[in-house]
Short mmCIF file of C-alpha atoms in Angstrom, two decimals:
data_model
loop_
_atom_site.label_atom_id
_atom_site.label_comp_id
_atom_site.label_asym_id
_atom_site.label_seq_id
_atom_site.Cartn_x
_atom_site.Cartn_y
_atom_site.Cartn_z
CA MET O 19 -11.22 -5.67 -11.59
CA LYS O 20 -10.49 -4.34 -8.10
CA ARG O 21 -12.88 -7.00 -6.82
CA LEU O 22 -11.00 -9.89 -9.08
CA ILE O 23 -7.69 -8.60 -7.29
CA LEU O 24 -9.10 -8.65 -3.98
CA ILE O 25 -10.28 -12.03 -4.16
CA ALA O 26 -6.73 -13.30 -3.78
CA VAL O 27 -6.87 -11.95 -0.47
CA LEU O 28 -9.09 -14.53 0.86
CA VAL O 29 -6.05 -16.79 1.32
CA ALA O 30 -4.35 -14.23 3.72
CA LEU O 31 -6.33 -15.04 6.75
CA ALA O 32 -3.99 -17.78 7.66
CA ALA O 33 -1.14 -15.45 7.73
CA ALA O 34 -2.82 -12.07 8.68
CA PRO O 35 -3.38 -11.08 12.24
CA ILE O 36 -6.42 -11.65 14.02
CA HIS O 37 -8.10 -9.32 16.65
CA VAL O 38 -10.57 -11.54 18.36
CA ALA O 39 -12.10 -8.93 20.74
CA SER O 40 -12.69 -6.65 18.12
CA ALA O 41 -14.56 -8.78 15.75
CA MET O 42 -17.97 -7.63 15.44
CA GLY O 43 -21.24 -10.17 15.84
CA ASN O 44 -21.87 -13.44 17.34
CA PRO O 45 -20.39 -16.86 17.12
CA ASP O 46 -24.13 -18.37 17.83
CA GLU O 47 -25.85 -15.87 15.22
CA VAL O 48 -26.12 -17.04 11.74
CA ALA O 49 -25.25 -14.45 8.96
CA VAL O 50 -25.75 -16.50 5.83
CA TYR O 51 -26.04 -20.19 4.86
CA VAL O 52 -23.59 -21.44 2.10
CA ASN O 53 -24.83 -24.93 0.82
CA ASP O 54 -26.51 -25.37 4.27
CA GLU O 55 -23.18 -24.50 6.23
CA ALA O 56 -24.04 -21.45 8.56
CA ILE O 57 -21.53 -18.72 8.62
CA SER O 58 -21.75 -16.65 11.96
CA THR O 59 -21.77 -12.95 12.18
CA TRP O 60 -18.41 -13.52 14.14
CA GLU O 61 -16.89 -14.93 11.42
CA VAL O 62 -18.08 -11.76 9.25
CA GLY O 63 -16.92 -9.50 11.75
CA LEU O 64 -13.34 -11.04 11.81
CA LEU O 65 -13.25 -9.65 8.31
CA VAL O 66 -14.28 -6.45 8.88
CA PRO O 67 -10.70 -4.79 9.96
CA GLN O 68 -9.05 -6.31 6.84
CA ILE O 69 -11.57 -5.21 4.41
CA GLN O 70 -11.58 -1.47 6.02
CA ASN O 71 -7.88 -1.30 5.56
CA GLU O 72 -8.35 -2.50 1.64
CA MET O 73 -11.01 0.08 1.27
CA ALA O 74 -8.97 2.90 2.91
CA THR O 75 -5.90 1.89 0.68
CA LEU O 76 -8.28 2.29 -2.14
CA GLY O 77 -9.43 5.71 -1.40
CA LEU O 78 -12.80 4.64 0.00
CA ASP O 79 -14.41 5.34 3.17
CA PRO O 80 -13.70 2.36 5.31
CA ASN O 81 -16.76 2.97 7.38
CA SER O 82 -19.39 2.90 4.29
CA PRO O 83 -22.47 1.16 4.44
CA GLU O 84 -21.11 -1.24 2.11
CA LEU O 85 -18.60 -2.43 4.60
CA ILE O 86 -20.59 -5.38 5.88
CA GLY O 87 -21.97 -6.44 2.50
CA ARG O 88 -18.45 -6.81 1.36
CA ALA O 89 -17.49 -8.71 4.48
CA VAL O 90 -20.38 -11.14 4.13
CA GLN O 91 -19.52 -11.59 0.46
CA ARG O 92 -15.53 -12.49 1.38
CA ALA O 93 -16.83 -14.47 4.05
CA ILE O 94 -19.04 -16.29 1.16
CA ASP O 95 -16.37 -16.66 -1.13
CA SER O 96 -13.91 -18.22 1.34
CA ARG O 97 -16.44 -20.75 2.55
CA LEU O 98 -17.15 -21.77 -0.83
CA LEU O 99 -13.38 -22.33 -1.54
CA ALA O 100 -13.22 -24.20 1.49
CA GLN O 101 -16.02 -26.49 0.79
CA ASP O 102 -14.41 -27.35 -2.67
CA ALA O 103 -11.15 -27.70 -1.04
CA ARG O 104 -12.78 -30.44 1.33
CA LYS O 105 -14.26 -32.23 -1.81
CA LEU O 106 -10.98 -32.34 -3.55
CA GLY O 107 -9.71 -34.10 -0.23
CA ILE O 108 -7.62 -31.29 0.69
CA GLU O 109 -6.27 -31.65 4.19
CA PRO O 110 -4.98 -28.64 6.45
CA ASP O 111 -1.18 -28.58 7.32
CA MET O 112 -1.81 -28.88 11.20
CA ALA O 113 1.87 -27.89 11.67
CA ARG O 114 1.01 -24.71 9.80
CA VAL O 115 -2.17 -24.23 11.73
CA ASP O 116 -0.59 -24.60 15.26
CA GLU O 117 2.03 -21.95 14.21
CA LYS O 118 -0.65 -19.66 13.20
CA MET O 119 -2.36 -20.28 16.44
CA ASP O 120 0.66 -19.82 18.43
CA ALA O 121 1.35 -16.61 16.41
CA LEU O 122 -2.35 -15.50 17.31
CA ALA O 123 -1.69 -16.06 21.33
CA GLU O 124 1.83 -14.21 20.85
CA GLY O 125 0.10 -11.26 19.26
CA THR O 126 -2.40 -10.90 22.07
CA GLY O 127 0.07 -11.25 24.72
CA GLY O 128 0.04 -14.82 25.32
CA HIS O 129 -2.17 -17.81 25.44
CA ALA O 130 -3.72 -16.52 28.66
CA SER O 131 -4.67 -13.23 27.05
CA LEU O 132 -6.02 -14.79 23.74
CA GLU O 133 -8.16 -17.14 26.23
CA ALA O 134 -9.43 -13.89 27.84
CA GLU O 135 -10.26 -12.25 24.72
CA LEU O 136 -11.99 -15.61 23.32
CA ILE O 137 -14.02 -15.12 26.42
CA THR O 138 -15.12 -11.67 25.92
CA SER O 139 -16.21 -12.42 22.61
CA GLY O 140 -18.07 -15.62 23.47
CA VAL O 141 -15.88 -17.50 21.23
CA THR O 142 -14.49 -20.97 21.97
CA PHE O 143 -10.73 -21.92 21.02
CA ASP O 144 -12.03 -24.50 18.57
CA GLN O 145 -14.37 -21.99 16.81
CA LEU O 146 -11.36 -19.73 16.39
CA LYS O 147 -9.03 -22.55 15.23
CA ALA O 148 -11.98 -23.64 12.62
CA THR O 149 -11.49 -20.22 10.86
CA VAL O 150 -7.79 -20.99 10.98
CA VAL O 151 -8.12 -24.51 9.53
CA GLN O 152 -10.42 -23.15 6.68
CA ALA O 153 -8.08 -20.31 5.64
CA ASP O 154 -5.08 -22.94 5.37
CA ILE O 155 -7.17 -25.49 3.14
CA VAL O 156 -8.08 -22.33 0.79
CA ARG O 157 -4.61 -21.53 1.02
CA THR O 158 -3.63 -25.01 -0.10
CA LEU O 159 -6.27 -25.21 -2.71
CA VAL O 160 -4.94 -21.77 -4.37
CA GLU O 161 -1.35 -23.19 -4.16
CA THR O 162 -1.85 -26.46 -5.65
CA ARG O 163 -5.02 -26.09 -8.15
CA ILE O 164 -4.77 -22.23 -9.19
CA VAL O 165 -1.11 -21.22 -8.94
CA PRO O 166 0.57 -24.41 -11.02
CA GLY O 167 -1.75 -23.23 -13.88
CA ILE O 168 -0.56 -19.75 -14.21
CA GLU O 169 2.24 -19.34 -16.58
CA ILE O 170 3.99 -16.01 -17.26
CA SER O 171 6.21 -16.15 -20.34
CA ASP O 172 8.97 -13.78 -21.35
CA GLN O 173 6.70 -12.60 -24.29
CA ASP O 174 3.92 -11.74 -22.00
CA VAL O 175 6.28 -9.60 -19.86
CA LYS O 176 7.83 -7.87 -22.94
CA ALA O 177 4.16 -7.12 -24.24
CA TYR O 178 3.34 -5.49 -21.03
CA TYR O 179 6.71 -3.51 -20.87
CA GLU O 180 5.90 -2.19 -24.27
CA GLU O 181 2.22 -1.41 -23.85
CA ASN O 182 2.63 0.62 -20.73
CA PRO O 183 5.74 2.56 -21.05
CA GLY O 184 4.75 5.26 -18.58
CA LEU O 185 5.05 2.76 -15.97
CA PHE O 186 8.89 2.45 -16.67
CA MET O 187 10.38 5.79 -16.94
CA ARG O 188 12.75 7.13 -14.29
CA ALA O 189 11.72 10.69 -13.62
CA ASP O 190 13.75 13.72 -14.26
CA LYS O 191 16.15 14.70 -11.57
CA ILE O 192 17.45 18.06 -10.73
CA HIS O 193 20.61 19.30 -8.97
CA CYS O 194 20.31 22.18 -6.88
CA ARG O 195 21.68 24.56 -3.90
CA HIS O 196 20.03 26.67 -1.78
CA ILE O 197 20.59 29.70 0.83
CA LEU O 198 17.89 29.32 3.48
CA PHE O 199 16.86 31.81 6.15
CA VAL O 200 15.06 30.17 8.70
CA VAL O 201 11.81 31.62 9.92
CA ASP O 202 9.50 29.86 12.63
CA PRO O 203 5.92 29.41 11.50
CA ASP O 204 4.70 31.51 14.23
CA ALA O 205 7.22 34.46 13.79
CA ASP O 206 5.70 37.85 13.91
CA ASP O 207 5.76 40.18 10.72
CA GLU O 208 9.00 41.97 11.87
CA THR O 209 11.05 38.87 12.24
CA ARG O 210 9.58 37.49 8.70
CA GLU O 211 10.64 40.83 6.93
CA LYS O 212 14.48 40.78 8.54
CA ALA O 213 14.74 37.56 7.31
CA ARG O 214 13.22 38.45 4.01
CA LYS O 215 15.62 41.29 3.57
CA LYS O 216 18.68 38.80 4.20
CA ALA O 217 17.54 36.69 1.41
CA GLU O 218 17.00 39.49 -0.91
CA LEU O 219 20.68 40.80 -0.16
CA ALA O 220 21.97 37.23 -0.61
CA HIS O 221 20.05 37.05 -4.13
CA ALA O 222 21.52 40.28 -5.27
CA ARG O 223 25.14 39.00 -4.40
CA ALA O 224 24.41 35.69 -6.13
CA LEU O 225 23.30 37.66 -9.32
CA SER O 226 26.26 39.82 -9.26
CA GLY O 227 28.51 36.75 -9.77
CA GLU O 228 29.65 35.66 -6.39
CA ASN O 229 30.20 31.95 -6.06
CA PHE O 230 26.72 30.30 -4.97
CA ALA O 231 28.12 27.57 -2.85
CA ALA O 232 30.62 30.13 -1.08
CA LEU O 233 27.80 32.26 -0.23
CA ALA O 234 25.59 29.45 1.30
CA VAL O 235 28.52 28.36 3.42
CA GLU O 236 28.52 31.90 4.76
CA LEU O 237 25.32 32.94 4.94
CA SER O 238 22.67 29.86 4.94
CA GLU O 239 21.05 28.88 8.22
CA GLY O 240 19.87 25.67 6.62
CA PRO O 241 21.49 22.33 7.75
CA ASN O 242 23.42 21.63 4.59
CA ALA O 243 25.12 25.35 4.61
CA ALA O 244 28.49 23.44 5.22
CA THR O 245 28.29 21.83 1.69
CA GLY O 246 27.33 24.93 0.19
CA GLY O 247 23.92 24.41 0.55
CA ASP O 248 24.19 21.32 -1.80
CA LEU O 249 20.43 19.51 -1.86
CA GLY O 250 21.53 16.59 -4.25
CA PHE O 251 19.47 15.41 -7.22
CA THR O 252 15.62 15.07 -6.31
CA ALA O 253 12.82 14.26 -8.42
CA ARG O 254 9.81 16.65 -9.17
CA GLY O 255 7.45 16.59 -6.20
CA GLN O 256 9.90 15.84 -3.55
CA MET O 257 10.39 19.29 -2.19
CA VAL O 258 7.53 21.48 -0.48
CA GLU O 259 5.21 23.03 -3.19
CA SER O 260 6.54 26.64 -3.15
CA PHE O 261 10.39 25.14 -3.49
CA ASP O 262 9.39 22.65 -6.00
CA ASP O 263 7.64 25.09 -8.34
CA ALA O 264 10.31 27.46 -8.37
CA VAL O 265 13.33 24.90 -8.69
CA TRP O 266 11.56 23.47 -11.96
CA ALA O 267 10.77 26.60 -13.52
CA LEU O 268 14.85 27.35 -13.71
CA GLU O 269 17.41 26.14 -16.27
CA PRO O 270 20.81 24.76 -15.21
CA GLY O 271 22.68 27.99 -13.93
CA GLU O 272 19.75 29.88 -13.17
CA ILE O 273 19.28 31.67 -9.74
CA SER O 274 15.52 32.05 -8.46
CA GLU O 275 14.19 35.09 -6.85
CA VAL O 276 13.60 34.80 -3.19
CA VAL O 277 11.00 31.97 -2.31
CA GLU O 278 9.13 31.60 0.80
CA SER O 279 8.11 28.24 2.24
CA ARG O 280 6.98 26.99 5.75
CA LEU O 281 10.87 26.69 6.69
CA GLY O 282 11.52 30.35 5.95
CA TYR O 283 13.29 32.34 2.58
CA HIS O 284 15.41 30.49 -0.08
CA VAL O 285 17.62 31.46 -2.74
CA ILE O 286 17.78 28.68 -5.32
CA LYS O 287 20.37 27.74 -7.63
CA VAL O 288 20.02 24.92 -10.29
CA GLU O 289 23.06 23.02 -11.05
CA GLU O 290 22.10 20.25 -13.49
CA ILE O 291 19.18 18.83 -14.62
CA VAL O 292 19.32 15.06 -15.79
CA PRO O 293 16.17 14.15 -18.19
CA GLY O 294 14.38 11.02 -17.26
CA GLU O 295 15.11 7.67 -19.16
CA THR O 296 13.26 4.31 -19.84
CA ILE O 297 13.98 1.77 -17.34
CA PRO O 298 15.55 -1.45 -19.32
CA LEU O 299 13.20 -4.35 -19.53
CA GLU O 300 15.89 -6.53 -17.94
CA GLU O 301 15.88 -4.39 -14.63
CA VAL O 302 11.96 -4.61 -14.40
CA ARG O 303 11.42 -8.30 -15.60
CA GLN O 304 11.31 -9.74 -12.19
CA PRO O 305 8.91 -7.47 -10.36
CA VAL O 306 6.83 -7.30 -13.50
CA THR O 307 6.57 -11.23 -13.69
CA GLU O 308 5.59 -11.55 -9.95
CA MET O 309 2.81 -8.69 -10.52
CA MET O 310 1.51 -10.25 -13.50
CA ARG O 311 1.42 -13.57 -11.71
CA GLN O 312 -0.66 -12.11 -8.77
CA GLN O 313 -2.98 -10.34 -11.22
CA ARG O 314 -3.69 -13.44 -12.84
CA ILE O 315 -3.87 -15.62 -9.57
CA GLY O 316 -6.51 -13.40 -8.56
CA MET O 317 -8.64 -13.19 -11.78
CA ALA O 318 -8.47 -16.97 -11.90
CA LEU O 319 -9.47 -17.55 -8.40
CA ALA O 320 -12.32 -14.95 -9.21
CA GLU O 321 -13.48 -17.28 -11.92
CA HIS O 322 -13.21 -20.27 -9.88
CA VAL O 323 -15.40 -18.59 -7.22
CA ALA O 324 -17.84 -17.46 -9.86
CA LYS O 325 -18.31 -20.99 -11.02
CA LEU O 326 -18.85 -22.37 -7.27
CA ARG O 327 -21.40 -19.29 -6.66
CA ASP O 328 -23.22 -20.72 -10.13
CA THR O 329 -24.29 -23.98 -8.45
CA ALA O 330 -24.33 -22.84 -4.73
CA VAL O 331 -27.22 -22.37 -2.43
CA ILE O 332 -26.89 -19.09 -0.52
CA ARG O 333 -29.58 -18.06 1.43
CA THR O 334 -30.10 -15.79 4.84
CA PRO O 335 -31.60 -17.42 7.86
CA GLU O 336 -35.16 -15.48 6.88
CA LEU O 337 -35.45 -17.88 3.65
#
């Protein structure tokens, strides 16, 4: 499924940054033939940074041995779509292509810098422009032949919403205050012990019934001391781990033991807990509709590419 969705990225080259000098490969060396059209190792190399970013986002090793294979397959899919676009009579939007070329020049520091990168890479301006033209006609193919066939009904959105309730829950929120005694991470044991004793005294005073907010104003060394140590509402996992564990173990009105964190020593009071609730459908209808549309575009595009592959002749130079 991940590959199905990622195939939609094929159309993004026309809008994505291209770093010519960092592209791997030789523009005159053939990586693979697709229906007798050569794809150079340089064209494959152009896709490598993009795919590395995608792999990193998915939690995969961006330098794994499968990187180049993924880039080759992406290049093949893109060429198949471009060939299909040409068969359908789709022409590039040259104004859009020129805008992209200008953006490439600007991104490298100007046309002179772009030309210098091209010379370093052994690539001609026309070869670079051809990759942008190909991406543009693929983009047009998707926009005119794939996207119009994608419909997301209100019923589709409702069904997704009802089938995935966990995705549409507001998290529990907790309102707390704290009294903080700051300790530098590199502080010695004596300094740390002095800070802990201050925290223990504050804890004892809080438990005796003194107003916690007033104690924070008097004693806290934290940046929110003036507001009674008020931390506002936060969700689980938003605080440092030891603080988070302590605060979510309390009930409203309860005061923690002394808690140590990388900031120092805290005494915490929970004021209020607001339980999570289901987000109304109307609040998420638009983003869910768009998310489903993008997923279906990716799947439809993957199916289209699979059909093109079924009838394509794909071979390496040795064959």
